Amino acid sequence: MTRKSSSVTIRDVARQASVSVATVSRFINQTAPVSDDVAERIQAVMKNLRYTPHIAARNLATNRTNAIGLMVSFNMYGDFFGPMLNGIESVVGEHGLNLLISTNNLALRGGHGGMPLGPNNADGLIVYADSMDDVDIHHFYEMEFPMVMVYRKPPEGLKIPCINIENKAASHKIVEHLIKVHHRRRIIYLRGPEGQQDSYWRELGYRKALDENGIEYDPLLVLPGEFERHIASMTITDALLNGLEFDAVFAGDDDAAVGVMGALRDAGKRVPQDVSVVGFDDQRTSSFLTPALTTVRAPTLEVGRVAAQQLINLMRNGEAECEILLPTEIVIRESCGCHTS
Amino acid sequence: MTRKSSSVTIRDVARQASVSVATVSRFINQTAPVSDDVAERIQAVMKNLRYTPHIAARNLATNRTNAIGLMVSFNMYGDFFGPMLNGIESVVGEHGLNLLISTNNLALRGGHGGMPLGPNNADGLIVYADSMDDVDIHHFYEMEFPMVMVYRKPPEGLKIPCINIENKAASHKIVEHLIKVHHRRRIIYLRGPEGQQDSYWRELGYRKALDENGIEYDPLLVLPGEFERHIASMTITDALLNGLEFDAVFAGDDDAAVGVMGALRDAGKRVPQDVSVVGFDDQRTSSFLTPALTTVRAPTLEVGRVAAQQLINLMRNGEAECEILLPTEIVIRESCGCHTS
DNA sequence: CCGGTTACTGAAACCGGTTTCAGAGATTGT
DNA sequence: ACAATCTCTGAAACCGGTTTCAGTAACCGG
């Protein structure tokens, strides 16, 4: 039950090295000079006893946890979880910190109220999209708990650093591509979940592109895709049944694009001849679809790295960029109508 | 720098509720009965003060960390990371535990020797595939540190529970499908990385199917795929250039299958008419490829759940199944030659 | 009515580190 | 030579919980 643990404590080391625990502590943390021979003795004894400091004791004494938390929403499927995590983990590791992960699913935890991640078990927090609600964010903010947000902006009025990707410019560009190169004029936009910020900005880019090219915005062409395949698929199927006319779909994200292409195929429409389809994200498989998907590359791993970096800066120096927008680039493949042989 | 932290301690609660800290502790942990009115008072004060126990202090006192670790290898791309993590996190959360994640990349950490995850910061460990080397495993094993392994077996002689998926039977079945239904006889197997255990068992299933159907095993048909797209792609391209004859590819995993299909297409071969292709994993996009990929469904989320469950059992009761084999099922789609319209 | 549980409570030790404070010896400036 | 400074060290307080131990009051069976 209770493991014996390493059981060799700093006092054991101190005794065998004939010094005080204070000195051992100082040697370990390089927090004050220690004479050479003492250093050597301690070094030797530590190695001999295979001493490793008890993390919890240290945390208690220093009031630091040496860990940062990552709060994600419950359903994190999809390609992009891996790379993002990889990015985060790599810089967290470089700084000798631990990474604590949790979904904020209150139903799961014994309903014991509190947040699974917070000041009591982490020194800082990376908040993914809307994995945390505003009252909790306010709460942490007031107690000056370091946080950075990814794929969202902070709630109104709070100065919390955030890392986002360039949504609007890229969306604008890809929709403009549909218009100028492929002469599409009835372009559906499949929006993401209500309130999703990426989706919001993508829609803005979409509308700007329409606007600049003299195409009137038609609210009937903005439909729910929810960033999910089967929903996107159903939406397009419905649209076809209802006789909605369109010649292109900007699918909100690659997942939705996959659903769209499936629905179109099932309905006997050819992509890209009859309908152009473009996505957003450039997921791993997107280049292998037929036709290969034209989309926007999002630097997911980089988002992770930068977020962790910012958080660590914030923890150490109390400062960080207030908003970082990572560049995206559009990737022209076949599903828009280009490169078709 | 040092946050003020919540600063409200158990003693504050005790004072305001006019009881001793011991009683408060007992109330919080339900470790001994407390009279009703006292309970009420404590409850009220805690709520009023927004008291949350200091984790590190508790850890120190109880010699438990209340966290379990997940050790993964550095490159965890691919779909399956998300679901596995989701599975783990869900049961870990149900038990009020934290999940600590780390890649075991020694180069990253300051080279300060020790493992990033271990007895000092976790109560148990889930070890993914070959993310941890044998000497470290032995080391932890000797100090009776609870571990379970996923997607691998423990090193020779150690009784560490492991969770694997049914590789051999499913591989046997899918290869037999190629032979019996589609009359394929020159079937390439693209193996995974050297020493990868899943790959090993899949190869065994492959060979058994050949054997039972009177097809002689040809070592020239077992080629490196490394579970990576571009490597699989190159391998197949090379094979075609070298004039290797084959009429089917069992791609080791879906990722490799995608690479194979790309290479075949580029070479002007039709799938499945000229060459059947099958994979393993049933990744999210596999059903959306053209042709849709025939493959084996692996219960990835379930692996995560079971692993966490086993680890928790092991930590609590000291017992767990020594080996669990999760069932897989083959999913017939088009790339083998079925359902083609 | 009495011995023996049972239910509840508080004081104090303890977990294993860090950090403050004060002091001893060596070194420096004048 | 003497004071001031610098370098190194140890004793003890402290971080915020848990747990042991002892003790009081209420309850129970005979």
XYZ file of N, CA and C in Angstrom, chain A residues 46-135:
270
model
N 25.746 11.018 -1.669
C 24.492 11.012 -2.427
C 24.483 9.887 -3.433
N 25.576 9.781 -4.124
C 25.669 8.742 -5.152
C 25.603 7.368 -4.502
N 26.327 7.239 -3.442
C 26.402 5.980 -2.735
C 25.036 5.540 -2.228
N 24.315 6.480 -1.666
C 23.002 6.163 -1.092
C 21.886 6.217 -2.136
N 22.241 6.601 -3.341
C 21.240 6.771 -4.419
C 20.136 7.728 -3.979
N 20.568 8.758 -3.343
C 19.596 9.714 -2.815
C 18.906 10.510 -3.911
N 17.580 10.575 -3.837
C 16.848 11.542 -4.664
C 15.916 12.317 -3.759
N 15.907 13.621 -3.904
C 15.088 14.446 -3.015
C 13.606 14.099 -3.141
N 12.910 14.217 -2.085
C 11.475 13.955 -2.072
C 10.755 15.179 -2.623
N 10.141 14.960 -3.793
C 9.548 16.090 -4.501
C 8.507 16.832 -3.664
N 7.643 16.076 -3.040
C 6.554 16.717 -2.303
C 7.096 17.608 -1.198
N 8.125 17.122 -0.531
C 8.713 17.902 0.556
C 9.258 19.215 0.003
N 9.930 19.096 -1.108
C 10.478 20.296 -1.728
C 9.352 21.247 -2.136
N 8.332 20.680 -2.750
C 7.216 21.517 -3.167
C 6.610 22.249 -1.982
N 6.464 21.509 -0.912
C 5.862 22.116 0.278
C 6.713 23.276 0.766
N 8.011 23.041 0.838
C 8.902 24.057 1.378
C 8.994 25.282 0.470
N 9.022 25.037 -0.827
C 9.221 26.154 -1.740
C 7.924 26.765 -2.226
N 6.863 26.076 -1.976
C 5.564 26.508 -2.475
C 5.547 26.606 -3.997
N 6.244 25.690 -4.611
C 6.159 25.543 -6.059
C 5.928 24.080 -6.367
N 5.290 23.824 -7.496
C 4.988 22.424 -7.789
C 5.902 21.848 -8.849
N 6.574 22.751 -9.562
C 7.465 22.285 -10.603
C 6.726 21.603 -11.746
N 5.475 21.937 -11.875
C 4.688 21.336 -12.941
C 3.794 22.388 -13.575
N 3.504 22.189 -14.849
C 2.489 23.032 -15.440
C 1.344 22.159 -15.929
N 0.184 22.740 -15.961
C -1.006 21.977 -16.311
C -1.479 22.283 -17.714
N -2.086 21.294 -18.329
C -2.726 21.510 -19.619
C -4.177 21.083 -19.490
N -5.042 22.034 -19.684
C -6.462 21.728 -19.573
C -7.041 21.568 -20.967
N -7.592 20.425 -21.225
C -8.167 20.200 -22.553
C -9.643 19.859 -22.419
N -10.341 19.965 -23.514
C -11.745 19.608 -23.451
C -11.876 18.096 -23.584
N -13.061 17.613 -23.297
C -13.167 16.175 -23.163
C -12.883 15.421 -24.450
N -13.429 15.909 -25.521
C -13.216 15.173 -26.750
C -12.098 15.772 -27.575
N -10.937 15.236 -27.367
C -9.796 15.715 -28.115
C -9.373 14.629 -29.079
N -10.209 14.381 -30.043
C -9.774 13.437 -31.041
C -9.033 14.217 -32.089
N -8.722 13.564 -33.139
C -8.129 14.296 -34.236
C -6.625 14.326 -34.147
N -6.054 14.600 -35.271
C -4.619 14.605 -35.419
C -3.934 15.583 -34.533
N -4.600 16.668 -34.254
C -3.809 17.792 -33.846
C -3.462 17.765 -32.359
N -4.070 16.855 -31.667
C -3.748 16.703 -30.268
C -2.292 16.276 -30.091
N -1.914 15.250 -30.834
C -0.556 14.727 -30.738
C 0.503 15.792 -30.925
N 0.499 16.444 -32.054
C 1.521 17.464 -32.296
C 1.514 18.581 -31.257
N 0.351 19.031 -30.883
C 0.296 20.124 -29.911
C 0.957 19.680 -28.604
N 0.575 18.512 -28.167
C 1.136 17.975 -26.938
C 2.640 17.810 -27.054
N 3.049 17.330 -28.196
C 4.465 17.145 -28.422
C 5.207 18.460 -28.300
N 4.625 19.494 -28.852
C 5.242 20.806 -28.759
C 5.351 21.260 -27.319
N 4.261 21.127 -26.613
C 4.259 21.542 -25.222
C 5.279 20.743 -24.419
N 5.179 19.447 -24.579
C 6.023 18.575 -23.771
C 7.500 18.867 -24.019
N 7.861 19.157 -25.249
C 9.276 19.340 -25.525
C 9.828 20.533 -24.757
N 9.124 21.659 -24.754
C 9.738 22.780 -24.029
C 9.570 22.630 -22.523
N 8.486 22.045 -22.111
C 8.319 21.792 -20.688
C 9.456 20.906 -20.184
N 9.781 19.903 -20.988
C 10.879 19.014 -20.626
C 12.212 19.738 -20.559
N 12.446 20.606 -21.510
C 13.700 21.354 -21.533
C 13.920 22.127 -20.241
N 12.830 22.544 -19.636
C 12.959 23.334 -18.416
C 12.862 22.478 -17.161
N 12.897 21.181 -17.346
C 12.860 20.301 -16.187
C 11.537 20.341 -15.437
N 10.491 20.707 -16.141
C 9.191 20.755 -15.487
C 8.368 19.530 -15.853
N 7.336 19.310 -15.117
C 6.425 18.224 -15.432
C 5.198 18.765 -16.128
N 4.545 17.881 -16.840
C 3.327 18.274 -17.519
C 2.152 17.469 -16.966
N 1.163 18.199 -16.495
C -0.016 17.571 -15.915
C -1.164 17.816 -16.874
N -1.890 16.768 -17.185
C -2.965 16.923 -18.154
C -4.293 16.598 -17.521
N -5.289 17.338 -17.883
C -6.601 16.971 -17.382
C -7.707 17.465 -18.291
N -8.749 16.667 -18.367
C -9.954 17.165 -19.002
C -10.802 17.736 -17.885
N -11.499 18.767 -18.211
C -12.267 19.444 -17.181
C -13.697 18.930 -17.186
N -13.816 17.634 -16.967
C -15.140 17.072 -17.030
C -15.688 16.880 -15.622
N -16.506 17.812 -15.217
C -16.962 17.810 -13.833
C -17.750 16.563 -13.503
N -18.482 16.066 -14.486
C -19.281 14.872 -14.246
C -18.394 13.715 -13.796
N -17.195 13.696 -14.349
C -16.309 12.582 -14.054
C -15.797 12.592 -12.628
N -15.169 13.665 -12.287
C -14.632 13.778 -10.926
C -15.780 13.616 -9.940
N -15.444 13.264 -8.745
C -16.479 12.967 -7.764
C -17.404 14.146 -7.496
N -17.441 15.080 -8.422
C -18.259 16.258 -8.215
C -17.753 17.070 -7.034
N -16.522 16.821 -6.644
C -16.020 17.531 -5.462
C -15.688 18.972 -5.772
N -16.394 19.497 -6.732
C -16.319 20.924 -6.957
C -15.091 21.408 -7.684
N -14.015 21.542 -6.967
C -12.847 22.253 -7.470
C -12.339 21.801 -8.827
N -11.479 22.629 -9.381
C -10.856 22.319 -10.640
C -9.830 21.211 -10.445
N -9.720 20.349 -11.448
C -8.717 19.288 -11.346
C -7.294 19.842 -11.398
N -7.148 20.970 -12.088
C -5.833 21.575 -12.204
C -5.917 22.991 -11.667
N -4.925 23.392 -10.916
C -4.970 24.746 -10.394
C -3.744 25.041 -9.557
N -3.788 26.127 -8.843
C -2.631 26.579 -8.086
C -2.091 25.529 -7.125
N -2.944 24.640 -6.687
C -2.452 23.682 -5.700
C -1.633 22.548 -6.295
N -1.770 22.323 -7.592
C -0.919 21.266 -8.159
C -0.128 21.672 -9.403
N -0.161 22.931 -9.739
C 0.634 23.376 -10.882
C 1.051 24.823 -10.677
N 2.114 25.207 -11.362
C 2.584 26.588 -11.251
C 1.994 27.468 -12.333
N 1.364 26.814 -13.293
C 0.796 27.582 -14.391
C -0.082 26.668 -15.219
N -0.843 27.267 -16.115
C -1.847 26.483 -16.813
C -1.935 26.910 -18.272
N -2.000 25.914 -19.138
C -2.320 26.187 -20.538
C -3.770 25.780 -20.746
N -4.559 26.713 -21.190
C -5.987 26.439 -21.354
C -6.321 26.310 -22.826
N -6.781 25.145 -23.201
C -7.114 24.906 -24.595
C -8.549 25.330 -24.888
N -8.701 26.174 -25.892
C -10.015 26.591 -26.372
C -11.008 26.770 -25.217
N -12.154 26.148 -25.312
C -13.135 26.406 -24.258
C -13.235 25.251 -23.273
N -12.064 24.806 -22.820
C -12.047 23.686 -21.889
C -12.302 24.153 -20.461
N -12.436 25.448 -20.272
C -12.552 25.969 -18.912
C -13.557 27.104 -18.955
N -14.450 27.156 -17.999
C -15.440 28.216 -18.142
C -15.023 29.527 -17.501
N -15.713 30.579 -17.861
C -15.242 31.917 -17.530
C -15.141 32.190 -16.037
N -16.025 31.613 -15.256
C -15.941 31.935 -13.827
C -14.667 31.358 -13.225
